[in-house]
């Protein structure tokens, strides 16, 4: 244990860089968005500011929005309203995605935001509604100390390569498959 502690302590002492991180939370298990919102809470704990764009969810009654939407340090934008997944109007979906990305671009130019959360962004890249090269270029051009957390399944390769921290959350079990509906405070 003493030897192990010395190795860990040396690794911690050696990690002396500060930089704005790109975090990618992906995979099929539960815990991607809620992890990102946990980092928003930590950010607010230090009196710092955060911006959140929810690209998919059009519902406005989630616990996260009820809470964080009231916090003065948070800019909370739910921009998934125009999607027509069912009616398959691709032009309209691309327009919705681009409107949402324009809001994200504003956050990615705002150095007063310590953390930007791009919740469920990966789906818009997967369906080709946003150009991955453009998205990666905008991420690369952000203020150097700004952290960005991106969530969603099926992250494209360029995001995986660019990210500093990648977690792939595995689906081992989910209560939904036992017939349990989404629970307030846990799932929404
Ligand atoms: P959360 O917001 O709870 O962290 P998530 O962001 O990892 O979840 P999403 O794909 O965005 O996952 O799905 C959000 C909703 O779907 C939540 O209600 C979550 O509990 C549920 N969910 C997540 N993963 C699964 C799964 N593997 N099977 C069924 N439902 C799931
Ligand atoms: Mg999610």
mmCIF file of C-alpha atoms and ligand atoms in Angstrom:
data_model
loop_
_atom_site.group_PDB
_atom_site.id
_atom_site.type_symbol
_atom_site.label_atom_id
_atom_site.label_comp_id
_atom_site.label_asym_id
_atom_site.label_seq_id
_atom_site.Cartn_x
_atom_site.Cartn_y
_atom_site.Cartn_z
ATOM 1 C CA UNK A 1 0.000 0.000 0.000
ATOM 2 C CA UNK A 2 2.847 2.397 0.880
ATOM 3 C CA UNK A 3 4.554 1.690 -2.470
ATOM 4 C CA UNK A 4 1.264 2.111 -4.322
ATOM 5 C CA UNK A 5 0.586 5.419 -2.541
ATOM 6 C CA UNK A 6 4.070 6.700 -3.495
ATOM 7 C CA UNK A 7 3.396 5.901 -7.169
ATOM 8 C CA UNK A 8 -0.015 7.606 -7.070
ATOM 9 C CA UNK A 9 1.390 10.633 -5.204
ATOM 10 C CA UNK A 10 4.182 10.978 -7.793
ATOM 11 C CA UNK A 11 1.639 10.810 -10.644
ATOM 12 C CA UNK A 12 -0.503 13.466 -8.961
ATOM 13 C CA UNK A 13 2.529 15.715 -8.378
ATOM 14 C CA UNK A 14 3.531 15.272 -12.043
ATOM 15 C CA UNK A 15 0.116 16.368 -13.347
ATOM 16 C CA UNK A 16 0.720 20.098 -13.039
ATOM 17 C CA UNK A 17 -0.909 21.420 -16.229
ATOM 18 C CA UNK A 18 -4.099 23.470 -16.406
ATOM 19 C CA UNK A 19 -6.151 23.648 -19.582
ATOM 20 C CA UNK A 20 -9.691 23.790 -20.808
ATOM 21 C CA UNK A 21 -10.747 20.183 -21.242
ATOM 22 C CA UNK A 22 -12.902 18.551 -23.865
ATOM 23 C CA UNK A 23 -14.830 15.744 -22.190
ATOM 24 C CA UNK A 24 -16.839 13.194 -24.110
ATOM 25 C CA UNK A 25 -19.455 11.111 -22.299
ATOM 26 C CA UNK A 26 -20.694 8.413 -24.620
ATOM 27 C CA UNK A 27 -21.877 4.780 -24.689
ATOM 28 C CA UNK A 28 -25.248 3.063 -24.243
ATOM 29 C CA UNK A 29 -25.496 3.122 -20.448
ATOM 30 C CA UNK A 30 -27.281 5.644 -18.231
ATOM 31 C CA UNK A 31 -25.233 8.488 -16.784
ATOM 32 C CA UNK A 32 -24.010 10.694 -19.634
ATOM 33 C CA UNK A 33 -26.168 13.814 -19.238
ATOM 34 C CA UNK A 34 -26.415 13.506 -15.458
ATOM 35 C CA UNK A 35 -22.600 13.414 -15.250
ATOM 36 C CA UNK A 36 -22.382 16.601 -17.317
ATOM 37 C CA UNK A 37 -24.953 18.301 -15.051
ATOM 38 C CA UNK A 38 -22.910 17.206 -12.037
ATOM 39 C CA UNK A 39 -20.007 19.209 -13.478
ATOM 40 C CA UNK A 40 -22.334 22.207 -13.884
ATOM 41 C CA UNK A 41 -23.089 21.938 -10.133
ATOM 42 C CA UNK A 42 -19.380 21.774 -9.314
ATOM 43 C CA UNK A 43 -18.715 24.798 -11.519
ATOM 44 C CA UNK A 44 -21.412 26.831 -9.740
ATOM 45 C CA UNK A 45 -19.931 25.749 -6.409
ATOM 46 C CA UNK A 46 -16.835 27.793 -7.293
ATOM 47 C CA UNK A 47 -18.944 30.802 -8.294
ATOM 48 C CA UNK A 48 -18.098 30.170 -11.961
ATOM 49 C CA UNK A 49 -20.485 30.259 -14.929
ATOM 50 C CA UNK A 50 -21.798 27.571 -17.240
ATOM 51 C CA UNK A 51 -23.713 27.430 -20.508
ATOM 52 C CA UNK A 52 -25.833 24.413 -21.471
ATOM 53 C CA UNK A 53 -27.326 23.578 -24.855
ATOM 54 C CA UNK A 54 -29.745 20.647 -24.982
ATOM 55 C CA UNK A 55 -29.820 19.702 -28.655
ATOM 56 C CA UNK A 56 -32.464 16.996 -28.588
ATOM 57 C CA UNK A 57 -34.799 17.255 -25.658
ATOM 58 C CA UNK A 58 -37.691 19.488 -26.468
ATOM 59 C CA UNK A 59 -39.439 18.813 -23.137
ATOM 60 C CA UNK A 60 -39.198 21.706 -20.710
ATOM 61 C CA UNK A 61 -40.129 19.893 -17.504
ATOM 62 C CA UNK A 62 -36.924 18.114 -16.561
ATOM 63 C CA UNK A 63 -35.496 18.372 -13.055
ATOM 64 C CA UNK A 64 -32.196 19.648 -14.421
ATOM 65 C CA UNK A 65 -33.833 22.585 -16.151
ATOM 66 C CA UNK A 66 -36.143 23.354 -13.206
ATOM 67 C CA UNK A 67 -33.082 23.643 -10.985
ATOM 68 C CA UNK A 68 -30.254 24.978 -13.140
ATOM 69 C CA UNK A 69 -32.522 27.196 -15.236
ATOM 70 C CA UNK A 70 -33.079 29.328 -12.110
ATOM 71 C CA UNK A 71 -29.402 29.686 -11.235
ATOM 72 C CA UNK A 72 -27.984 33.109 -12.094
ATOM 73 C CA UNK A 73 -24.663 31.563 -13.186
ATOM 74 C CA UNK A 74 -26.247 29.299 -15.817
ATOM 75 C CA UNK A 75 -27.426 29.998 -19.343
ATOM 76 C CA UNK A 76 -29.747 27.111 -20.182
ATOM 77 C CA UNK A 77 -30.954 26.603 -23.766
ATOM 78 C CA UNK A 78 -33.282 23.801 -24.882
ATOM 79 C CA UNK A 79 -33.115 23.869 -28.661
ATOM 80 C CA UNK A 80 -34.442 20.523 -29.866
ATOM 81 C CA UNK A 81 -37.955 21.762 -30.567
ATOM 82 C CA UNK A 82 -37.944 21.844 -34.353
ATOM 83 C CA UNK A 83 -36.873 18.239 -35.003
ATOM 84 C CA UNK A 84 -39.199 16.225 -37.206
ATOM 85 C CA UNK A 85 -37.668 12.766 -36.644
ATOM 86 C CA UNK A 86 -41.054 11.199 -37.352
ATOM 87 C CA UNK A 87 -42.093 13.209 -40.384
ATOM 88 C CA UNK A 88 -38.545 13.023 -41.773
ATOM 89 C CA UNK A 89 -38.218 16.571 -43.034
ATOM 90 C CA UNK A 90 -34.449 16.572 -43.350
ATOM 91 C CA UNK A 91 -34.205 20.187 -44.482
ATOM 92 C CA UNK A 92 -36.145 21.354 -41.424
ATOM 93 C CA UNK A 93 -34.005 19.195 -39.131
ATOM 94 C CA UNK A 94 -30.805 20.624 -40.577
ATOM 95 C CA UNK A 95 -32.164 24.156 -40.037
ATOM 96 C CA UNK A 96 -33.052 23.312 -36.410
ATOM 97 C CA UNK A 97 -29.587 21.843 -35.830
ATOM 98 C CA UNK A 98 -27.881 24.874 -37.314
ATOM 99 C CA UNK A 99 -29.918 27.283 -35.203
ATOM 100 C CA UNK A 100 -28.888 25.331 -32.119
ATOM 101 C CA UNK A 101 -25.246 25.241 -33.208
ATOM 102 C CA UNK A 102 -25.267 29.036 -33.630
ATOM 103 C CA UNK A 103 -26.199 29.294 -29.922
ATOM 104 C CA UNK A 104 -23.413 26.844 -29.039
ATOM 105 C CA UNK A 105 -20.964 28.922 -31.094
ATOM 106 C CA UNK A 106 -21.890 31.958 -28.994
ATOM 107 C CA UNK A 107 -21.055 29.999 -25.826
ATOM 108 C CA UNK A 108 -17.796 28.731 -27.356
ATOM 109 C CA UNK A 109 -16.682 32.334 -27.912
ATOM 110 C CA UNK A 110 -17.601 33.486 -24.409
ATOM 111 C CA UNK A 111 -14.542 33.226 -22.180
ATOM 112 C CA UNK A 112 -16.660 34.074 -19.116
ATOM 113 C CA UNK A 113 -18.175 30.566 -19.344
ATOM 114 C CA UNK A 114 -15.998 28.139 -17.370
ATOM 115 C CA UNK A 115 -17.966 25.136 -18.664
ATOM 116 C CA UNK A 116 -20.118 24.561 -21.735
ATOM 117 C CA UNK A 117 -22.310 21.455 -21.897
ATOM 118 C CA UNK A 118 -23.399 20.286 -25.347
ATOM 119 C CA UNK A 119 -25.998 17.700 -24.352
ATOM 120 C CA UNK A 120 -26.843 15.048 -26.981
ATOM 121 C CA UNK A 121 -24.747 16.798 -29.627
ATOM 122 C CA UNK A 122 -23.471 13.501 -31.039
ATOM 123 C CA UNK A 123 -26.813 12.611 -32.656
ATOM 124 C CA UNK A 124 -26.766 15.702 -34.874
ATOM 125 C CA UNK A 125 -23.334 14.685 -36.112
ATOM 126 C CA UNK A 126 -24.382 11.062 -36.601
ATOM 127 C CA UNK A 127 -27.325 12.070 -38.785
ATOM 128 C CA UNK A 128 -25.204 14.579 -40.686
ATOM 129 C CA UNK A 129 -27.313 17.560 -39.578
ATOM 130 C CA UNK A 130 -24.127 19.344 -38.547
ATOM 131 C CA UNK A 131 -20.764 19.213 -40.259
ATOM 132 C CA UNK A 132 -18.301 17.439 -37.933
ATOM 133 C CA UNK A 133 -15.347 19.416 -39.334
ATOM 134 C CA UNK A 134 -17.097 22.710 -38.547
ATOM 135 C CA UNK A 135 -18.014 21.533 -35.054
ATOM 136 C CA UNK A 136 -14.450 20.375 -34.355
ATOM 137 C CA UNK A 137 -13.023 23.656 -35.700
ATOM 138 C CA UNK A 138 -15.335 25.698 -33.443
ATOM 139 C CA UNK A 139 -14.379 23.536 -30.451
ATOM 140 C CA UNK A 140 -10.675 23.969 -31.226
ATOM 141 C CA UNK A 141 -11.055 27.765 -31.462
ATOM 142 C CA UNK A 142 -12.722 28.171 -28.050
ATOM 143 C CA UNK A 143 -11.061 30.099 -25.197
ATOM 144 C CA UNK A 144 -8.091 28.008 -23.967
ATOM 145 C CA UNK A 145 -9.318 27.662 -20.376
ATOM 146 C CA UNK A 146 -12.939 26.814 -21.239
ATOM 147 C CA UNK A 147 -14.099 23.257 -20.477
ATOM 148 C CA UNK A 148 -16.630 21.556 -22.759
ATOM 149 C CA UNK A 149 -18.604 18.401 -21.965
ATOM 150 C CA UNK A 150 -20.316 16.635 -24.877
ATOM 151 C CA UNK A 151 -22.822 13.841 -24.301
ATOM 152 C CA UNK A 152 -24.555 11.309 -26.509
ATOM 153 C CA UNK A 153 -24.266 7.839 -27.969
ATOM 154 C CA UNK A 154 -22.303 7.036 -31.131
ATOM 155 C CA UNK A 155 -19.706 9.804 -30.949
ATOM 156 C CA UNK A 156 -17.881 10.370 -34.254
ATOM 157 C CA UNK A 157 -14.183 9.536 -34.526
ATOM 158 C CA UNK A 158 -13.010 13.153 -34.800
ATOM 159 C CA UNK A 159 -14.567 13.977 -31.418
ATOM 160 C CA UNK A 160 -12.992 10.901 -29.819
ATOM 161 C CA UNK A 161 -9.608 11.970 -31.160
ATOM 162 C CA UNK A 162 -9.973 15.563 -30.060
ATOM 163 C CA UNK A 163 -11.289 14.898 -26.563
ATOM 164 C CA UNK A 164 -8.984 14.981 -23.529
ATOM 165 C CA UNK A 165 -11.211 12.688 -21.455
ATOM 166 C CA UNK A 166 -13.536 10.054 -22.915
ATOM 167 C CA UNK A 167 -15.871 7.857 -20.884
ATOM 168 C CA UNK A 168 -17.887 5.154 -22.576
ATOM 169 C CA UNK A 169 -20.683 4.256 -20.204
ATOM 170 C CA UNK A 170 -21.667 0.630 -20.538
ATOM 171 C CA UNK A 171 -25.266 -0.545 -20.301
ATOM 172 C CA UNK A 172 -25.175 -3.503 -17.917
ATOM 173 C CA UNK A 173 -28.812 -3.242 -16.750
ATOM 174 C CA UNK A 174 -31.510 -0.610 -16.985
ATOM 175 C CA UNK A 175 -34.730 -0.582 -14.952
ATOM 176 C CA UNK A 176 -36.688 0.483 -18.040
ATOM 177 C CA UNK A 177 -36.344 -3.037 -19.397
ATOM 178 C CA UNK A 178 -38.108 -4.324 -16.260
ATOM 179 C CA UNK A 179 -41.033 -2.057 -17.054
ATOM 180 C CA UNK A 180 -40.114 0.853 -14.770
ATOM 181 C CA UNK A 181 -41.007 4.243 -16.244
ATOM 182 C CA UNK A 182 -38.671 7.271 -16.072
ATOM 183 C CA UNK A 183 -38.469 8.412 -12.440
ATOM 184 C CA UNK A 184 -38.371 12.129 -11.483
ATOM 185 C CA UNK A 185 -34.980 13.113 -10.065
ATOM 186 C CA UNK A 186 -33.362 10.001 -11.504
ATOM 187 C CA UNK A 187 -34.160 9.923 -15.202
ATOM 188 C CA UNK A 188 -35.610 13.391 -15.815
HETATM 189 P P1 LIG B 1 -29.050 10.428 -17.865
HETATM 190 O O1 LIG B 1 -29.648 11.726 -18.348
HETATM 191 O O2 LIG B 1 -29.959 9.735 -16.922
HETATM 192 O O3 LIG B 1 -27.640 10.584 -17.384
HETATM 193 P P2 LIG B 1 -28.064 9.490 -20.401
HETATM 194 O O4 LIG B 1 -27.811 10.894 -20.788
HETATM 195 O O5 LIG B 1 -26.874 8.612 -20.183
HETATM 196 O O6 LIG B 1 -29.013 9.429 -19.135
HETATM 197 P P3 LIG B 1 -29.795 9.231 -22.706
HETATM 198 O O7 LIG B 1 -29.499 8.365 -23.860
HETATM 199 O O8 LIG B 1 -29.684 10.699 -22.875
HETATM 200 O O9 LIG B 1 -28.921 8.715 -21.474
HETATM 201 O O10 LIG B 1 -31.241 8.881 -22.199
HETATM 202 C C1 LIG B 1 -31.878 9.624 -21.252
HETATM 203 C C2 LIG B 1 -32.999 8.846 -20.612
HETATM 204 O O11 LIG B 1 -33.029 7.492 -21.046
HETATM 205 C C3 LIG B 1 -32.887 8.754 -19.096
HETATM 206 O O12 LIG B 1 -34.194 8.697 -18.615
HETATM 207 C C4 LIG B 1 -32.187 7.444 -18.865
HETATM 208 O O13 LIG B 1 -32.465 6.821 -17.614
HETATM 209 C C5 LIG B 1 -32.738 6.614 -19.986
HETATM 210 N N1 LIG B 1 -31.724 5.642 -20.419
HETATM 211 C C6 LIG B 1 -30.383 5.816 -20.493
HETATM 212 N N2 LIG B 1 -29.770 4.699 -20.888
HETATM 213 C C7 LIG B 1 -30.737 3.780 -21.057
HETATM 214 C C8 LIG B 1 -30.765 2.392 -21.442
HETATM 215 N N3 LIG B 1 -29.628 1.753 -21.722
HETATM 216 N N4 LIG B 1 -31.974 1.778 -21.523
HETATM 217 C C9 LIG B 1 -33.103 2.438 -21.259
HETATM 218 N N5 LIG B 1 -33.155 3.733 -20.888
HETATM 219 C C10 LIG B 1 -31.998 4.400 -20.775
HETATM 220 MG MG1 LIG B 2 -28.540 12.196 -22.129
#
